[in-house]
Structure formats: structure tokens, C-alpha cells
Short mmCIF file of C-alpha atoms and ligand atoms in Angstrom, two decimals:
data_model
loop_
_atom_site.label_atom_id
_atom_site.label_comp_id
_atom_site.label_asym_id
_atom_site.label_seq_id
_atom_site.Cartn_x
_atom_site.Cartn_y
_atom_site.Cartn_z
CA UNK A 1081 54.56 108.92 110.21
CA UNK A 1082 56.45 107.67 112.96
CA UNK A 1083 55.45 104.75 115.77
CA UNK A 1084 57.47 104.31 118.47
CA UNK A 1085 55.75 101.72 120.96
CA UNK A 1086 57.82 100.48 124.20
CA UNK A 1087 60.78 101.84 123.87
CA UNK A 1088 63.49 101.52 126.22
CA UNK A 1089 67.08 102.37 126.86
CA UNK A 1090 69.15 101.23 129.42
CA UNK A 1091 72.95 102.06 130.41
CA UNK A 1092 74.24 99.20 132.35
CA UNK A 1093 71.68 98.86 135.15
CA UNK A 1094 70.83 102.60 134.54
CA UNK A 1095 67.92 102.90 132.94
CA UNK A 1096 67.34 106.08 130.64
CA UNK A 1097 64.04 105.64 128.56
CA UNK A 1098 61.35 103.26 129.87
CA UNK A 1099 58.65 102.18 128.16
CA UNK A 1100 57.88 105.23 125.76
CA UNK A 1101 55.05 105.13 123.13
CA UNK A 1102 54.48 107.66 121.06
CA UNK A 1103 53.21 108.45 117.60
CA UNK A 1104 53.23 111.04 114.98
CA UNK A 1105 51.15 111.46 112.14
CA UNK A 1106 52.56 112.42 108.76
CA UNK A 1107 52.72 116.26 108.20
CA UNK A 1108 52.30 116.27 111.93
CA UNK A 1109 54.41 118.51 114.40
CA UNK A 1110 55.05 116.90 117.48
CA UNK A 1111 57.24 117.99 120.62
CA UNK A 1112 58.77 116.48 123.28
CA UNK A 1113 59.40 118.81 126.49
CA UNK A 1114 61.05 117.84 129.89
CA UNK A 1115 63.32 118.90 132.48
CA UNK A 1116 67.22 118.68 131.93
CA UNK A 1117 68.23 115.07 132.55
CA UNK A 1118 64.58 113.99 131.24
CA UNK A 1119 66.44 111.46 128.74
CA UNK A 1120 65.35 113.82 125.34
CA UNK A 1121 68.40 113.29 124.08
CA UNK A 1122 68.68 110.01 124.42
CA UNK A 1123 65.08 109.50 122.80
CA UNK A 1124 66.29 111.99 120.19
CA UNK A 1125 69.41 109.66 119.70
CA UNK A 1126 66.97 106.15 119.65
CA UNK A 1127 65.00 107.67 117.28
CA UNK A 1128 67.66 108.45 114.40
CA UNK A 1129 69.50 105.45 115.05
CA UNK A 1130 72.76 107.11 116.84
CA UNK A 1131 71.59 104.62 119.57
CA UNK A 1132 70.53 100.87 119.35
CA UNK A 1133 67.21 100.90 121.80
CA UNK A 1134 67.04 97.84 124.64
CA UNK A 1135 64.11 97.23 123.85
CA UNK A 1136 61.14 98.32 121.75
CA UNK A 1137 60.16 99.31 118.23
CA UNK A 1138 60.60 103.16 116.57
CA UNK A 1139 58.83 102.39 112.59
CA UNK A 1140 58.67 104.89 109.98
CA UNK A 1141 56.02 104.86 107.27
CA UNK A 1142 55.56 101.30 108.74
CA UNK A 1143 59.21 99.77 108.64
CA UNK A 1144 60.75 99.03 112.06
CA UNK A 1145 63.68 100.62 112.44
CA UNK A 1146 65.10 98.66 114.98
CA UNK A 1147 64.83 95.22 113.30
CA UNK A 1148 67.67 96.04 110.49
CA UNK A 1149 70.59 94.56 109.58
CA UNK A 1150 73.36 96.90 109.68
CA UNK A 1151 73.36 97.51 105.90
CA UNK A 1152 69.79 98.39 105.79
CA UNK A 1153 70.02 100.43 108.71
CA UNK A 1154 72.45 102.62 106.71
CA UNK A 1155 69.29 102.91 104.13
CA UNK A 1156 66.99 103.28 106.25
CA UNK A 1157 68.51 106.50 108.02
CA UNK A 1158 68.13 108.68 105.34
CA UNK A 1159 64.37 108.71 106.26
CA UNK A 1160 65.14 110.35 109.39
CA UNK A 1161 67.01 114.03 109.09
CA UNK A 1162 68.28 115.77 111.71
CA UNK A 1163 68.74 119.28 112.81
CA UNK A 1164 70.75 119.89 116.12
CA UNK A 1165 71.39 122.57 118.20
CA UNK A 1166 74.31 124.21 116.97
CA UNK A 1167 73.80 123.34 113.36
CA UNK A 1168 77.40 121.72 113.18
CA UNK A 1169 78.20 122.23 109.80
CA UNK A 1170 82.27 121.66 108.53
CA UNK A 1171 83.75 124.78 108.88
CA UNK A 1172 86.12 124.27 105.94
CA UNK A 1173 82.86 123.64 103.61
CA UNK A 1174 80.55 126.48 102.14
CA UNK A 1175 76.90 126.46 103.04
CA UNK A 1176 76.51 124.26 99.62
CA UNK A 1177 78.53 121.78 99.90
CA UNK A 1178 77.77 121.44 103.73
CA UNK A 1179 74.13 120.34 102.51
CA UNK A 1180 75.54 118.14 99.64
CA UNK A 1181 77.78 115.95 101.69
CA UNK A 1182 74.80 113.75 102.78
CA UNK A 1183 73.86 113.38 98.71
CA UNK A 1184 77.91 112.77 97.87
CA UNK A 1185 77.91 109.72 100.79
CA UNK A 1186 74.59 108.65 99.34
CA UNK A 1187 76.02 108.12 95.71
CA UNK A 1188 73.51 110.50 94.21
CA UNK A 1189 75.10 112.12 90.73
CA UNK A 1190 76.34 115.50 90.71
CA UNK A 1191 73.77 116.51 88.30
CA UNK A 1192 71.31 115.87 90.79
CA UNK A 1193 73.03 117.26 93.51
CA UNK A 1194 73.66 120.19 91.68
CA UNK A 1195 69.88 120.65 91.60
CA UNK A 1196 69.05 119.54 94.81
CA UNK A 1197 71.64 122.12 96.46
CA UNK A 1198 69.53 124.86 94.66
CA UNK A 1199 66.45 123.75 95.45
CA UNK A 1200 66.95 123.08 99.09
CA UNK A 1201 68.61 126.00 99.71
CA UNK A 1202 66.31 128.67 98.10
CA UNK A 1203 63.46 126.26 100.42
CA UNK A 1204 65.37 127.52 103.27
CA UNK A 1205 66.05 131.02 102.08
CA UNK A 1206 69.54 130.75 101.79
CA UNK A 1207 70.36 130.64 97.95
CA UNK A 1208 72.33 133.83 98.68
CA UNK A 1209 74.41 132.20 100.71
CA UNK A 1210 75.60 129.86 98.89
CA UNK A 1211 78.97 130.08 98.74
CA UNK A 1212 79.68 131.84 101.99
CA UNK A 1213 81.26 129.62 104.95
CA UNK A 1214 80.15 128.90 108.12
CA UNK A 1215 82.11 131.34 109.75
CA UNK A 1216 80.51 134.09 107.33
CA UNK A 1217 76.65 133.25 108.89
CA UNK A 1218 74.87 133.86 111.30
CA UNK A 1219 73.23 131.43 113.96
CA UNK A 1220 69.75 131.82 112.04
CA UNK A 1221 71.37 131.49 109.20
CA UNK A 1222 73.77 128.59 109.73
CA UNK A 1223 70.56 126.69 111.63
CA UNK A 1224 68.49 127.41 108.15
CA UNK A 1225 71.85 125.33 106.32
CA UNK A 1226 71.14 123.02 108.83
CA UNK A 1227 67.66 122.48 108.08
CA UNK A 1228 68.03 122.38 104.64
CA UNK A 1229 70.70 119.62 104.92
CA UNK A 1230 68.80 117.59 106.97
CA UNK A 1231 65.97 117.76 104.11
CA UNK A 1232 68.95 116.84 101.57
CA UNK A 1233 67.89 113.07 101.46
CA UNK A 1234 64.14 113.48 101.35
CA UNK A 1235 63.88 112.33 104.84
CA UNK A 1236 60.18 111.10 105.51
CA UNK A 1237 61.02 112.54 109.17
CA UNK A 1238 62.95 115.49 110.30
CA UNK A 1239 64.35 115.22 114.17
CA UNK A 1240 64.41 119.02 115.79
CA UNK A 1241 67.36 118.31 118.75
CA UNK A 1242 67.19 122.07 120.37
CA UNK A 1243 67.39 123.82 117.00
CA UNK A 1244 66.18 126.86 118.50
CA UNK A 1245 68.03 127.13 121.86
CA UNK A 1246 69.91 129.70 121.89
CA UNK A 1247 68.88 131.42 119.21
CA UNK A 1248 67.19 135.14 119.36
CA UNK A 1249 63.16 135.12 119.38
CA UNK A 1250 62.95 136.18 115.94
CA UNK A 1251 65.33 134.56 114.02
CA UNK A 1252 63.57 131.50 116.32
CA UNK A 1253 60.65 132.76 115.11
CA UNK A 1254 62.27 132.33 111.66
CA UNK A 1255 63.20 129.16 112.31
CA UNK A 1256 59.40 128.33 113.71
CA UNK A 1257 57.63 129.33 110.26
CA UNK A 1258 60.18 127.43 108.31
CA UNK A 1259 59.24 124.39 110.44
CA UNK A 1260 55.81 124.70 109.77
CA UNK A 1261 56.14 125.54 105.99
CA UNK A 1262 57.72 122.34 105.33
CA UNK A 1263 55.08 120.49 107.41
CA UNK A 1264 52.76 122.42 105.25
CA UNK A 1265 54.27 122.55 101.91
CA UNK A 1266 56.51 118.75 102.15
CA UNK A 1267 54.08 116.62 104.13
CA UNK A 1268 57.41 116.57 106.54
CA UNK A 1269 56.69 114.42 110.28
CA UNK A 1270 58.47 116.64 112.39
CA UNK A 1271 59.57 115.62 115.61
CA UNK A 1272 60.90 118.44 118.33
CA UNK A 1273 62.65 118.28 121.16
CA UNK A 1274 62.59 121.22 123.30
CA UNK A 1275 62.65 122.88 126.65
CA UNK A 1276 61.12 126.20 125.59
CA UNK A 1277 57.01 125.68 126.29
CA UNK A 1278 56.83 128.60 123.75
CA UNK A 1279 57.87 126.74 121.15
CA UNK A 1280 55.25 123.87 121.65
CA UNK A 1281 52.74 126.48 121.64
CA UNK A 1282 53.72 128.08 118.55
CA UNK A 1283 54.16 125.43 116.56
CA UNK A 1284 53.20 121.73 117.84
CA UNK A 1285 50.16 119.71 116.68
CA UNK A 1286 50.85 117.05 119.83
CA UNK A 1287 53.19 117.65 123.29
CA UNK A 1288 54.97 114.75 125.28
CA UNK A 1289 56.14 115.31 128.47
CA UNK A 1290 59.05 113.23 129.25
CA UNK A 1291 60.38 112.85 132.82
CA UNK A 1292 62.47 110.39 134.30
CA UNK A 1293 62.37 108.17 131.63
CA UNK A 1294 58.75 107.97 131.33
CA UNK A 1295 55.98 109.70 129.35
CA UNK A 1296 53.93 111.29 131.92
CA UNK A 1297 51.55 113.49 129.76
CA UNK A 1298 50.81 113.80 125.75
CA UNK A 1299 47.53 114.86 123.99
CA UNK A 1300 47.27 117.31 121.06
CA UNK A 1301 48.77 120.57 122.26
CA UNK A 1302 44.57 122.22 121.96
CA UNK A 1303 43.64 119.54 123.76
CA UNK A 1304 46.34 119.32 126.84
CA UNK A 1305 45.70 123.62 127.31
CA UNK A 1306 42.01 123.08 128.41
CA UNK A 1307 43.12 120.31 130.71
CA UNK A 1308 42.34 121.61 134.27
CA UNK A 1309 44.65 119.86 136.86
CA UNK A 1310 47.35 119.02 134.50
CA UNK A 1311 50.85 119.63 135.24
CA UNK A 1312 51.71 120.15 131.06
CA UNK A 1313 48.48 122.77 130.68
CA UNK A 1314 50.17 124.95 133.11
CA UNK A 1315 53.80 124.62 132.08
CA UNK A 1316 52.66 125.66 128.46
CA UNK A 1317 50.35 128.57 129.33
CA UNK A 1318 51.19 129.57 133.22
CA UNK A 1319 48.33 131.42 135.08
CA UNK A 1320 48.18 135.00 135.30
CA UNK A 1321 49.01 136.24 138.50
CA UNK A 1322 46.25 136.85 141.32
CA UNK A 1323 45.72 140.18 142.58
CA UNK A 1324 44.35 139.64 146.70
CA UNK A 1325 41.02 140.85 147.01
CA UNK A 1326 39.91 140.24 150.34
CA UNK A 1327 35.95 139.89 149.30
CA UNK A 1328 35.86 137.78 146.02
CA UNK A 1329 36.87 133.65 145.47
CA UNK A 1330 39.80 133.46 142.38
CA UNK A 1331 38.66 130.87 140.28
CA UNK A 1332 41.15 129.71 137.22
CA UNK A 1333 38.90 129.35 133.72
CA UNK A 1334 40.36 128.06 130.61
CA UNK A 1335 38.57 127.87 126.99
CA UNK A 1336 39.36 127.05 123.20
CA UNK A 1337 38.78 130.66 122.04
CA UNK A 1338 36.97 129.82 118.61
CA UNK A 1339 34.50 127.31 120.93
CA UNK A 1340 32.99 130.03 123.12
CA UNK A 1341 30.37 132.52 122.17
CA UNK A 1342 32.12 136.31 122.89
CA UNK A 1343 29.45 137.11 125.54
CA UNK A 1344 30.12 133.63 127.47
CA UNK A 1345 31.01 135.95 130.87
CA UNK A 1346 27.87 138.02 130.33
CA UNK A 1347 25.44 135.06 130.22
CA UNK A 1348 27.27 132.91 133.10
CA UNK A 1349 26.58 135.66 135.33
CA UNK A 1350 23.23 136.11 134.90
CA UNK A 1351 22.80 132.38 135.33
CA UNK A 1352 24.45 132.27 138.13
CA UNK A 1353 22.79 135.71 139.59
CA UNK A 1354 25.81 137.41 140.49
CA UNK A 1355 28.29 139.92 139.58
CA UNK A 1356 31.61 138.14 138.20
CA UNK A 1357 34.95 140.16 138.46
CA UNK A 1358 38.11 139.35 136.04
CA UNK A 1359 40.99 139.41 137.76
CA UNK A 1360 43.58 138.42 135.45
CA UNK A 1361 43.09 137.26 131.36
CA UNK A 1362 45.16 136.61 128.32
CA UNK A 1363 44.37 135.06 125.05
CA UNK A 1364 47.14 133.07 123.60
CA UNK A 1365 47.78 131.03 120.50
CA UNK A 1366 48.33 127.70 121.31
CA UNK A 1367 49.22 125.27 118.11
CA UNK A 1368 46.31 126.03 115.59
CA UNK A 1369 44.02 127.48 118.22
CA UNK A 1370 43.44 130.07 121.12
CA UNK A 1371 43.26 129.61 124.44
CA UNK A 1372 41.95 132.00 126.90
CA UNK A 1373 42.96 131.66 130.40
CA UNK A 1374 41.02 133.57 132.70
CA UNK A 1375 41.24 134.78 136.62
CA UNK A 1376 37.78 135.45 138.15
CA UNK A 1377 36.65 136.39 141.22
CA UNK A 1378 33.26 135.26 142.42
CA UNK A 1379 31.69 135.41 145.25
CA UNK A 1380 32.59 132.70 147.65
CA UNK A 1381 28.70 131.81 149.02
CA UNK A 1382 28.44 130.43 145.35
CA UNK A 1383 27.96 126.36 145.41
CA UNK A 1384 31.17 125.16 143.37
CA UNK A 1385 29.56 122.15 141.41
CA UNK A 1386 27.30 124.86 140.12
CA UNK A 1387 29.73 127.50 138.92
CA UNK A 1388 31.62 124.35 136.92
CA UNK A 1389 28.45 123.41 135.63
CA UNK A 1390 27.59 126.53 134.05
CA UNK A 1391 30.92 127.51 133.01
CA UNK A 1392 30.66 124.06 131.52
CA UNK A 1393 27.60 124.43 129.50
CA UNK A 1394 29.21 127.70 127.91
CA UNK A 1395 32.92 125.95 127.10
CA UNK A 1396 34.88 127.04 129.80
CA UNK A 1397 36.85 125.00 131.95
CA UNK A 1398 36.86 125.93 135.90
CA UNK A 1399 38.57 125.36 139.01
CA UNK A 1400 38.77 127.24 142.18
CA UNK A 1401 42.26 128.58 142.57
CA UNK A 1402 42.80 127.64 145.99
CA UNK A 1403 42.37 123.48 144.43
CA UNK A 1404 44.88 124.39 141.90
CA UNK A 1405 48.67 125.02 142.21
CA UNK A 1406 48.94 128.66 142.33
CA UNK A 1407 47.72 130.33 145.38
CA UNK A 1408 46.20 133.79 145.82
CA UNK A 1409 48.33 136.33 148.00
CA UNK A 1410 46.52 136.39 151.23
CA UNK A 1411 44.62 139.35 151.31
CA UNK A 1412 45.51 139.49 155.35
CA UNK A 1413 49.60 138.81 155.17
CA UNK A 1414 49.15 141.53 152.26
CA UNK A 1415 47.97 143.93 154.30
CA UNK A 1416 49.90 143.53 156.86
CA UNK A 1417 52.80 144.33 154.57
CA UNK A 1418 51.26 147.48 153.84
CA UNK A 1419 50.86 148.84 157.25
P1 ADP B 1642 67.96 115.30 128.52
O1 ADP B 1642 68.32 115.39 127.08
O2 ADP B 1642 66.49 115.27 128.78
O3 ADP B 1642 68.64 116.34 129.35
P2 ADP B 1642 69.57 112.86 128.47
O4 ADP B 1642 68.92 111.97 127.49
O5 ADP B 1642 70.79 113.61 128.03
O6 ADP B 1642 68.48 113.87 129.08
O7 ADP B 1642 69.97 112.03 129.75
C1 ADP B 1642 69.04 111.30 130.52
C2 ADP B 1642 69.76 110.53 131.60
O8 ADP B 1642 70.53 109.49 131.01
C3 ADP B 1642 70.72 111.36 132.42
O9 ADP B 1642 70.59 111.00 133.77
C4 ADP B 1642 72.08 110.96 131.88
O10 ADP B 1642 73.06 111.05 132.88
C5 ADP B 1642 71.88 109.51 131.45
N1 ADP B 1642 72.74 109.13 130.31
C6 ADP B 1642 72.70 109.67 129.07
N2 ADP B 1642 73.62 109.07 128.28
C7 ADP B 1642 74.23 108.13 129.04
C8 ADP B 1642 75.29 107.16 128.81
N3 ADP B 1642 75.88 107.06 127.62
N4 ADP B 1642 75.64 106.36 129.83
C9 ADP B 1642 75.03 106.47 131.04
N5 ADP B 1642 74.05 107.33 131.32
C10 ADP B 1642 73.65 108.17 130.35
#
């Protein structure tokens, strides 16, 4: 598990991180999403020690990291692995020895090595690759060597710096399920940093959205998708478009697909005594879950506290559109268009 409680990171009078907390729970998956210039990297780099934080703590399994002498720190960043974005392996080294090199600088014996090499790579699905070089992979392949050297010390936490940017969707896909299996499998805290929402969606337990320096959202990712009114629900599942329809109201609905009974729509509208049209829908898998995300039109004479209430009472989070970010096309400017 990893703690990280007011951290900060200044440049000079520039400052970069500001006051971030976050934690991660062992065999948790957590991602950390934010505009270019956010200062991901520069968390990324706190976090495995690249970086000596101004201020602030970052403890894994309980030890602070940032409270070590410079020969413990040496120890103590073997519990952190990392995988970057282009796997920068040594070109002159074969997939192997690439993931030995951390065991060789650790001292561990060649017998062992030996063993571990195997092991790690056949984790990674790479034991056929053995003794190719880097220059004989490919970029899912050479990001799977990457992986499995970052796993080479046993690291309590692996640090994901843009593995998958870059990268084709399915061999990121590949690179997804591989994530997750050793979160599964391990017990492996993994901690991703990202700018691709899909990502979070496919794979994180918990989402931090970083900007300027700041946390400004985090939750678990089920949780932050049935937020109405937040900023990080719609950057990780954005609303279906609205058609214009001159006669109906759009409202947005959100729900936790497993929480919701399948005739949900059905009932609401005969509670609320009117007809209730769906304008837009998709169902998406969001971390362990499914989220449905819903357009409806209703008709606009309906009293809004009472359409959230009974949406409420069946699961489903509601907000009329026109309160939310996205606008409906107006139904007059649209027709205009037309004629
Ligand atoms: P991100 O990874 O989210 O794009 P970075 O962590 O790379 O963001 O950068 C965050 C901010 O910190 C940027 O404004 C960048 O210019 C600044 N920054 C990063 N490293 C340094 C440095 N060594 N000295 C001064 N400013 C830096």
C-alpha cells in the first residue's frame, strides 16, 4: 500500500505539486489523470524517488520514504518498480538480461537470477523472447520486458508512467489485462499515470485528478461515474449527444448497472404519469462495474425535485441537461439550418 499525505514539490519559487494526499490500497489499481503540464510526472518522479519532495511524506507498506538516509533510500527503491512510456530497455542487451540488470546491481546470485529471468518473463508472456533484442520486438512486446523488469525486484509497488501511450488499443489492451493479472495474481499496488480516461475505466479501482498542482477530484472510479456535476464523471464517460426535439426536456441519468432493477424506466414513468422518451444511452464498463448513462426526454411541465426524487428511489442519478455542461442543439437555430 502506498500513503502519500502533503506532498509538495517546488522548483525555485515555482511550485509543481502542492499539497497532494493520496492513498492506495494493496492489490489496488489506482490512476492519476490530468491535463499536460498537470505535474504527473513530477508526482510520478516523487513517488519512486527520482525526485527528493519539498515537503511531505510518500510511505510504502508503512515506511516513509522520504525520511531515508541515502543508503537506505537505495534499499528502499526496490519496493517501487517502474514501467515508463517507451519501455527504455539497453539496446545492446536481450530481453533477458534487460530484466536481470536490476537483480545483477542488487547482488542477487546468478542462480537466482537465472530463475527469476524465467519466471518473470513467462509472467509477462515473453519466455519466447528471450533472447531476441530490443530492436527485434515490438512496442507491446518491448513494454511487456518492461513490465516484467520492473517486477524483477519484487517491488511492493509498480509505477505505470504512460505505459500505454502510444501503443495500439489491443496490444494496450494487452498491456491492461497484464496489469490487472498481477494486481490479481501478485497482490501488486499499482499506481497509473495516464491521460487516456479509457484506461481508468478499464482498469482503475480509484481516479485522481491532478491539475495545477493540486488534487481536485478522487473517489473509487464506481463511485466518481455516478457523480452528477462532477467535472471527472464526465471526462471518464462523456454524455451521449442530444438529438433537438423541440417538445421534450433532455435530462442526463446515470446508474451503477448491477444496482438498478431492468424495468427501472418502466416503473419511473408510471410514477411519474407520463410517457418518458430515451434520447441517447450506452452501458459502459467502468472499473469492476457498469455504468449506464442515459439521455431522456420528459416533458418539461414535470416539477424537477420530483423527477430526481423518483429517479432516486429507483438508483438513478438525474439532472436536467440544460444545469449540466452539455447543451441540447436548439431545436429553433436547428431548424433554421434546415430551411
Ligand atoms: P505533466 O506530467 O502532468 O505533463 P509535469 O510534472 O511534467 O506535468 O510538469 C508540471 C509543471 O512543472 C510544468 O509546468 C513544468 O514546466 C514544471 N516542471 C517540471 N519539471 C521542472 C523542473 N525541473 N524545473 C522547473 N519546472 C519544472
Amino acid at each position: 500500500m502506498i500513503e502519500i499525505a502533503g506532498l509538495a514539490k517546488s522548483y525555485g519559487a515555482t511550485t509543481v505539486l502542492d499539497g497532494i494526499d493520496l492513498t492506495v490500497g494493496e492489490a489496488q489499481i489506482a490512476a492519476v489523470v490530468g491535463p499536460s503540464g498537470a505535474g504527473k510526472s513530477t508526482l510520478a518522479r516523487c513517488i519512486n524517488l527520482l525526485e527528493r519532495p519539498t515537503s511531505g511524506t510518500i510511505a510504502v507498506n508503512g515506511q516513509d520514504l522520504t525520511r531515508l538516509s541515502r543508503r537506505d533510500l537505495r534499499q528502499a527503491r526496490r519496493q517501487i518498480g517502474t514501467v515508463f512510456q517507451s519501455a527504455n530497455l539497453l539496446r545492446r542487451l536481450t530481453a533477458a538480461q534487460n530484466v536481470a540488470l536490476p537483480m545483477r546491481h542488487a547482488g542477487v546470485s546468478d542462480a537466482e537470477i537465472r530463475a527469476r529471468v524465467a519466471d518473470l518473463l513467462d509472467r509477462v508472456g515473453m519466455l519466447h523472447r528471450a533472447n531476441h533484442y530490443p530492436s527485434q520486438l515490438s512496442g507491446g512486446q518491448r513494454q511487456r520486458i518492461g513490465i516484467a523488469r520492473g517486477l524483477a525486484l519484487q517491488p511492493a509497488v509498480l509505477l505505470s508512467d504512460e505505459a500505454t501511450s502510444g501503443l495500439d488499443p489491443d496490444t494496450t489492451r494487452s498491456i491492461l489485462d497484464l496489469l490487472t493479472d498481477l494486481r490479481d495474481d501478485l497482490g501488486v499496488t499499482i499506481l497509473v499515470i495516464t491521460h487516456e480516461m479509457d484506461v481508468v475505466r478499464a482498469i482503475a479501482d480509484v481516479v485522481a485528478q491532478l491539475d495545477h498542482g493540486r488534487i481536485i477530484e478522487q473517489g473509487p472510479v464506481a463511485d466518481v461515474v455516478r457523480r452528477s456535476d462532477s467535472p471527472l464523471s464526465r471526462a471518464l464517460l462523456p454524455m451521449p449527444p442530444v438529438p433537438a426535439d423541440a417538445g421534450l426536456r433532455p435530462w442526463s441519468v446515470r446508474y451503477q448497472h448491477e444496482q438498478v432493477s431492468p424495468v427501472w424506466l418502466a416503473k419511473a414513468g408510471r410514477e411519474l404519469d407520463t410517457d418518458i422518451a430515451v434520447l441517447a444511452a450506452l452501458v459502459e464498463a467502468a472499473g469492476e462495474t457498469r455504468v449506464g448513462r442515459l439521455t431522456l426526454g420528459l416533458d418539461p411541465r414535470l416539477d424537477d425535485r420530483r423527477v430526481i426524487e423518483v429517479l432516486a428511489k429507483h438508483g438513478v442519478v438525474a439532472e436536467p441537461v440544460d444545469r449540466a455542461v452539455l447543451r441540447p442543439v436548439p431545436a429553433a437555430a436547428h431548424e433554421e439550418g434546415v430551411a
